[in-house]
Amino acid sequence: MRFLHTSDWHLGRRFHSEDLVPAQRVFLDHLVDTARTENVDAVLVAGDIYDRAIPSLDAVRLFNHALHQLADLNVPIIMISGNHDSAHRLGVASGLLARTGIHLRTDPATCHTPVILEDPHGPVAVYGIPYLEPSMARTPLEAEAVSHRAVLTAALDRIRTDLATHHPAGTRCVVLAHAFVTPGTGQPEERDKAKESTSERDLTVGGIAHVGADLFHGIDYVALGHLHGAQSITDRIHYSGSPLAYSFSEARHTKTITLVDLTVEKAPSLTRLPCPVPRRLERVTGLIDDLLTNPVHEPLQDAWLEVTLTDTALPFEAMARLRRRFPHTAELKHRPARIPAQATHTTYSERIHGRSDLGITTDFIHSMRGIEPTPDEHALLQQAVEASRLNEQQKETV
C-alpha cells in the first residue's frame, strides 16, 4: 500500500513580512499532482494545517481550495489537528467531509476509530491521534497523569485494543500523531537526537515536551508531524517535515513530502520527494561596507536573507541600505566583532549618581556597542533629552 505523508502546512503563515499564501497554494497543487502521478492509496496529513487557532480568511480559502482538490483524487485523505490548530474549528463538518473521503481526526476520544483500507495483502487500519494537550486530553482518554507520555500512552492503548478486538489478525496498523518524538524512551538527554527548528512552537506545557519512540512499538508506520525537518526516528517512525521553510534555522533543510510503500513483513520503504522552493534562504555575516560593495555577494540578491552585521557600531539605516542591494533581506542582526569588557562592581544607582540625562544615555550607547555615539547621534540624543525635559516641565505647569 502506498501513502503520501505530509504535515505542518501552517496555512496563513508569513515569512517575516512576506505573504506565503501564494507559495502554499503552489505546494498544495504540487501535493495533489504528486498523489495523482504516484498512484497513492491515501494521503496522510499529520497536523498543523493552519498556523493559528483562528486562521485568516486567506488561509481558510486556501484550505477550502485544498479540500476540493484532495476530494477529486478519489482516495482517502486522513488528517489530524496539530498544536497550532483549533481542534474544534478544524473539526467542524468532519462528518460531512468523511462522505467525500476526507477524514478529519480532531477529537482525542475518537482516536481509536480507524479508516480501513484494503490492498492485495489485506486490511490496513489507519488511526489519527490529534495533538494531545495533556491537561485537556487526560480526562477523555482516562490517562494516568497529566503528561505528554501519559496521554499518548492512553491513546495508543485504545488503538491497540481496537486493533486486537475488532479487526482480523495480521491487520497492518498506521498511526498519525502530532508530537515531539525522540529515539529511545524519551529521557531528557534524548531531546537533542531529534532535529528542531526555531519555528516550531514549544510543547513544554504539560511536563516534558517529548516522548520516546518506544511508545509506538508494534505500529507498522507512524506518520509524525510537528518537527519541521524531514527525519527518521526509527525505521518505522518518520517526520515528513514542513513543505516550506518558516525560519532561517531551516535554511539548510531540503523540504519534501514522503512517499511510503507499506509492505507486509519488512519496514516501510520511503522516498523523499522535493517540494517547490519559492525562494531560497541564505545567511550572511560581515561588515556592511563589504556586503554592499563586494561582487562575491551578488548571488544573494534573489534570496531571502538573514544578515548579521559585525560592525562595531550598528550602521545608520542599515536595513534600508541592505535592501537596496538585497531586496529580500528579511532579518537583521548585530553582533559586533569587538565589545570592550567593562567589569564593574558598582550598582546602577552609583554609576548614574550626579550624572546628567545626556551623560547617562551616551554611556548606555557606549556600554552596548563599545564606542561613543557619533556626533550626529549625540545631537539626536541631546534633542531627545531636551524634548523630554520640556515635556516634563509642561506637565508640571498644567
XYZ file of C-alpha atoms in Angstrom:
398
model
C 0.000 0.000 0.000
C 1.292 3.419 -0.923
C 0.818 6.591 1.145
C 1.802 10.207 0.709
C 2.785 11.642 4.102
C 2.872 15.389 4.709
C 2.419 17.734 7.667
C 2.898 21.230 9.068
C 1.364 23.227 6.247
C 0.845 26.242 8.559
C -1.583 27.831 6.128
C -1.652 31.599 6.548
C 1.838 31.900 7.982
C 4.101 34.742 6.926
C 7.861 34.653 6.500
C 8.784 37.838 8.335
C 6.873 40.384 6.201
C 6.414 38.095 3.186
C 2.994 36.611 2.400
C 3.401 32.849 1.924
C -0.145 32.054 0.794
C 0.832 32.032 -2.928
C 3.740 29.659 -2.202
C 1.480 27.462 -0.079
C -1.015 27.251 -2.935
C 1.787 26.135 -5.268
C 2.749 23.443 -2.754
C -0.815 22.156 -2.387
C -1.192 21.922 -6.159
C 2.113 20.040 -6.228
C 0.911 17.695 -3.476
C -2.243 16.820 -5.391
C -0.336 16.326 -8.648
C 2.172 14.061 -6.885
C -0.579 11.996 -5.272
C -2.122 11.512 -8.684
C 1.062 10.680 -10.601
C 2.374 8.339 -7.895
C -0.959 6.452 -7.709
C -1.132 6.652 -3.926
C -3.772 4.784 -1.954
C -4.160 7.508 0.684
C -2.795 10.893 1.763
C -1.770 11.374 5.419
C -1.616 14.909 6.853
C -0.094 14.900 10.346
C -1.316 18.166 11.816
C -0.732 21.927 11.889
C -2.964 22.518 8.917
C -3.299 26.151 9.918
C -0.733 28.392 11.551
C -3.160 29.873 14.059
C -6.163 28.683 16.036
C -8.204 31.446 14.388
C -6.837 31.462 10.834
C -7.003 34.353 8.429
C -9.657 34.427 5.721
C -6.973 33.837 3.082
C -5.842 30.716 4.942
C -9.410 29.383 5.181
C -9.928 29.983 1.466
C -6.713 28.143 0.693
C -7.747 25.183 2.844
C -11.108 25.115 1.081
C -9.260 25.039 -2.254
C -7.115 22.155 -0.982
C -10.127 20.170 0.247
C -11.792 20.328 -3.166
C -8.622 19.206 -4.920
C -7.996 16.389 -2.443
C -11.586 15.164 -2.724
C -11.154 14.964 -6.504
C -8.321 12.450 -6.044
C -10.891 9.811 -5.044
C -8.528 8.310 -2.460
C -8.900 8.550 1.332
C -7.388 11.628 2.971
C -6.663 11.283 6.694
C -5.887 14.492 8.612
C -5.285 15.311 12.261
C -5.157 18.608 14.110
C -1.831 19.911 15.433
C -0.862 22.188 18.300
C -1.280 25.283 16.077
C -4.805 24.278 15.052
C -8.039 24.784 16.899
C -9.275 21.197 17.027
C -12.900 22.284 17.379
C -12.809 24.714 14.473
C -10.893 22.356 12.203
C -13.249 19.516 13.069
C -16.414 21.357 12.034
C -18.256 19.389 9.334
C -15.886 16.431 9.718
C -18.860 14.065 9.419
C -19.871 15.577 6.091
C -16.292 15.624 4.824
C -15.941 11.929 5.612
C -18.578 11.249 2.944
C -16.165 12.691 0.382
C -13.282 10.541 1.636
C -11.637 13.252 3.766
C -11.332 12.001 7.346
C -10.540 14.661 9.954
C -9.443 13.377 13.356
C -9.556 16.226 15.893
C -11.229 14.634 18.956
C -8.918 12.633 21.271
C -11.844 10.484 22.413
C -12.273 9.046 18.897
C -8.607 8.386 18.115
C -9.261 4.626 18.229
C -11.699 4.825 15.297
C -9.699 3.857 12.189
C -10.071 4.391 8.492
C -9.912 0.891 6.993
C -8.092 0.462 3.697
C -7.556 -2.671 1.641
C -4.819 -3.931 -0.670
C -3.973 -7.398 -2.036
C -2.242 -8.247 1.256
C -5.280 -7.499 3.395
C -6.616 -4.657 5.545
C -4.734 -1.639 6.837
C -6.160 0.278 9.804
C -5.174 3.972 9.806
C -5.625 5.781 13.138
C -5.302 9.521 13.711
C -4.152 10.892 17.067
C -4.619 14.676 17.091
C -2.252 16.816 19.129
C -2.920 15.976 22.769
C -2.621 18.838 25.232
C -2.039 16.855 28.458
C -4.281 18.916 30.740
C -7.204 18.721 28.286
C -6.725 15.186 26.965
C -6.244 13.391 30.286
C -9.952 13.125 31.136
C -11.365 11.948 27.769
C -8.523 9.428 27.432
C -8.568 8.403 31.119
C -4.807 8.835 31.238
C -2.873 8.117 34.411
C -1.196 11.521 34.621
C -1.050 14.989 33.088
C 1.939 14.486 30.794
C 2.630 14.018 27.113
C 3.764 10.451 27.682
C 0.684 9.557 29.730
C -1.894 10.857 27.249
C -0.123 9.364 24.224
C 0.166 6.049 26.064
C -3.571 6.104 26.786
C -4.392 6.894 23.151
C -2.157 4.113 21.845
C -3.596 1.641 24.357
C -7.051 2.365 22.941
C -5.759 1.865 19.413
C -4.134 -1.472 20.251
C -7.311 -2.644 21.983
C -9.427 -1.746 18.948
C -6.935 -3.435 16.626
C -6.927 -6.634 18.671
C -10.671 -6.894 19.228
C -12.314 -5.546 16.062
C -10.002 -6.464 13.195
C -8.619 -9.700 11.734
C -5.258 -10.987 12.871
C -2.477 -9.605 10.695
C -4.202 -6.285 10.067
C -1.472 -3.721 9.500
C -1.574 -0.546 11.566
C -0.678 3.023 10.610
C -0.821 5.875 13.145
C -0.747 9.620 12.532
C 0.418 11.705 15.502
C 1.451 15.284 16.159
C 4.103 15.187 18.865
C 7.770 15.610 19.671
C 9.120 12.063 19.435
C 12.745 11.072 20.068
C 14.550 7.759 19.634
C 14.597 5.556 22.715
C 12.410 6.051 25.762
C 12.097 9.836 25.838
C 14.669 10.606 28.515
C 15.631 14.318 28.810
C 19.052 13.749 27.281
C 17.424 12.249 24.157
C 15.842 15.546 23.089
C 18.899 16.512 21.046
C 18.561 13.332 18.967
C 15.633 14.884 17.081
C 16.376 17.981 14.996
C 14.312 21.009 15.972
C 13.799 24.374 14.283
C 13.110 27.754 15.826
C 9.763 27.996 14.000
C 8.163 25.159 15.987
C 6.003 26.112 18.951
C 7.309 24.627 22.195
C 5.201 21.853 23.729
C 6.716 22.076 27.221
C 3.410 22.967 28.877
C 2.277 19.710 30.461
C 5.683 18.479 31.626
C 8.495 17.118 29.477
C 7.718 18.076 25.898
C 8.992 14.954 24.168
C 8.201 11.249 24.293
C 10.178 8.203 23.264
C 9.730 6.092 20.161
C 9.175 3.086 22.426
C 5.539 4.187 22.868
C 4.824 3.214 19.262
C 6.040 -0.377 19.465
C 4.201 -2.730 17.142
C 2.919 0.004 14.793
C 3.767 -0.659 11.138
C 4.176 3.014 10.214
C 3.977 6.193 12.296
C 3.392 9.396 10.303
C 4.542 12.238 12.523
C 4.027 15.977 12.420
C 5.457 18.849 14.489
C 9.182 18.949 13.707
C 9.823 20.898 10.506
C 12.823 18.934 9.300
C 12.174 15.653 7.460
C 13.807 12.928 9.547
C 13.624 9.293 10.566
C 13.259 8.456 14.250
C 13.293 4.690 13.632
C 12.809 2.602 10.506
C 9.029 2.797 11.062
C 8.642 6.262 12.651
C 9.174 9.308 10.439
C 8.627 13.055 10.213
C 7.711 14.394 6.785
C 8.729 17.924 7.787
C 7.078 21.152 6.693
C 6.693 21.834 2.944
C 8.158 25.347 3.248
C 10.890 26.875 5.380
C 9.372 29.014 8.127
C 12.568 30.301 9.782
C 16.222 30.774 8.911
C 17.036 27.797 11.132
C 15.587 25.758 8.246
C 17.871 27.323 5.634
C 19.681 24.038 5.003
C 16.569 21.840 5.006
C 15.509 20.076 1.835
C 11.739 20.353 2.039
C 9.958 17.176 0.995
C 6.830 15.108 1.114
C 7.275 11.435 1.963
C 6.171 8.621 -0.323
C 5.643 5.497 1.790
C 5.347 1.958 0.451
C 3.943 -0.237 3.214
C 4.906 -3.884 2.958
C 3.743 -6.901 4.959
C 6.844 -8.002 6.837
C 9.646 -5.524 6.110
C 9.922 -1.948 7.319
C 8.212 0.566 5.031
C 10.150 1.871 2.048
C 10.453 5.672 1.933
C 11.136 8.151 -0.853
C 11.550 11.854 -0.018
C 10.104 13.911 -2.881
C 11.245 17.575 -3.006
C 8.723 20.395 -2.705
C 8.723 23.572 -4.808
C 11.012 26.263 -3.369
C 9.504 29.773 -3.584
C 12.802 31.467 -2.728
C 15.957 30.045 -1.207
C 17.122 31.102 2.258
C 20.639 32.349 2.919
C 22.566 33.619 5.925
C 25.470 36.045 5.601
C 27.748 37.691 8.159
C 30.127 40.627 7.727
C 30.762 44.362 7.660
C 28.114 46.417 5.911
C 30.579 48.075 3.518
C 31.784 44.685 2.316
C 28.245 43.359 1.909
C 27.188 46.389 -0.112
C 30.200 46.508 -2.447
C 31.824 43.074 -2.760
C 30.818 41.350 -6.034
C 31.053 37.945 -4.338
C 27.692 38.638 -2.676
C 25.872 39.263 -5.959
C 24.126 35.817 -5.971
C 22.359 36.717 -2.704
C 20.159 39.317 -4.398
C 17.393 36.810 -5.159
C 17.413 35.070 -1.751
C 15.530 35.671 1.468
C 18.408 36.901 3.559
C 19.368 36.896 7.218
C 22.173 39.422 7.685
C 24.412 39.572 10.741
C 26.473 42.761 10.807
C 29.789 42.719 12.663
C 30.434 46.466 12.533
C 31.426 47.847 15.922
C 28.501 50.273 15.768
C 25.190 49.449 14.139
C 25.299 51.427 10.865
C 22.721 54.142 10.263
C 19.659 52.891 8.313
C 21.334 49.506 7.901
C 18.206 47.627 6.817
C 17.219 50.210 4.201
C 20.727 50.237 2.758
C 20.920 46.455 2.645
C 17.547 46.160 0.934
C 18.681 48.455 -1.840
C 21.182 45.769 -2.861
C 19.388 42.728 -1.445
C 15.627 43.411 -1.848
C 14.590 40.312 0.101
C 16.569 40.964 3.278
C 14.201 39.640 5.926
C 16.130 39.746 9.181
C 18.946 41.905 10.518
C 21.143 41.063 13.480
C 24.009 42.997 15.008
C 26.889 41.153 16.650
C 29.913 43.436 16.923
C 33.209 41.691 16.378
C 34.661 43.547 19.376
C 32.946 44.828 22.505
C 35.347 46.055 25.210
C 34.854 44.323 28.515
C 33.626 46.689 31.223
C 33.993 44.937 34.510
C 32.366 46.855 37.326
C 31.285 46.145 40.838
C 29.272 49.320 41.345
C 25.499 49.428 41.438
C 23.449 51.120 38.759
C 22.453 53.885 41.179
C 26.105 54.531 41.997
C 27.085 54.685 38.341
C 24.455 57.302 37.430
C 24.688 59.381 40.616
C 25.338 63.010 39.787
C 25.315 62.445 36.027
C 23.182 64.313 33.526
C 20.448 62.654 31.494
C 22.528 63.132 28.380
C 25.544 61.574 30.049
C 23.511 58.528 31.092
C 22.159 57.961 27.585
C 25.560 58.327 25.917
C 27.059 55.946 28.480
C 24.329 53.428 27.655
C 25.201 53.599 23.960
C 28.882 53.118 24.772
C 28.236 50.132 27.052
C 26.038 48.401 24.467
C 28.319 48.665 21.436
C 31.744 49.637 22.742
C 32.138 53.111 21.205
C 30.792 56.574 21.874
C 27.852 57.941 19.854
C 28.781 59.683 16.614
C 28.365 63.484 16.508
C 25.060 63.115 14.650
C 23.821 60.556 17.164
C 24.966 62.787 20.042
C 22.948 65.670 18.611
C 19.838 63.476 18.284
C 20.230 62.250 21.857
C 20.558 65.838 23.090
C 17.389 66.832 21.226
C 15.530 63.886 22.741
C 16.693 64.698 26.277
C 15.742 68.362 25.893
C 12.326 67.436 24.439
C 11.710 65.086 27.357
C 12.713 67.750 29.882
C 10.428 70.312 28.193
C 7.548 67.835 28.225
C 8.001 67.240 31.959
C 8.043 70.990 32.620
C 4.834 71.477 30.696
C 3.157 68.725 32.749
C 4.168 70.475 35.964
C 2.564 73.779 34.876
C -0.778 72.195 33.936
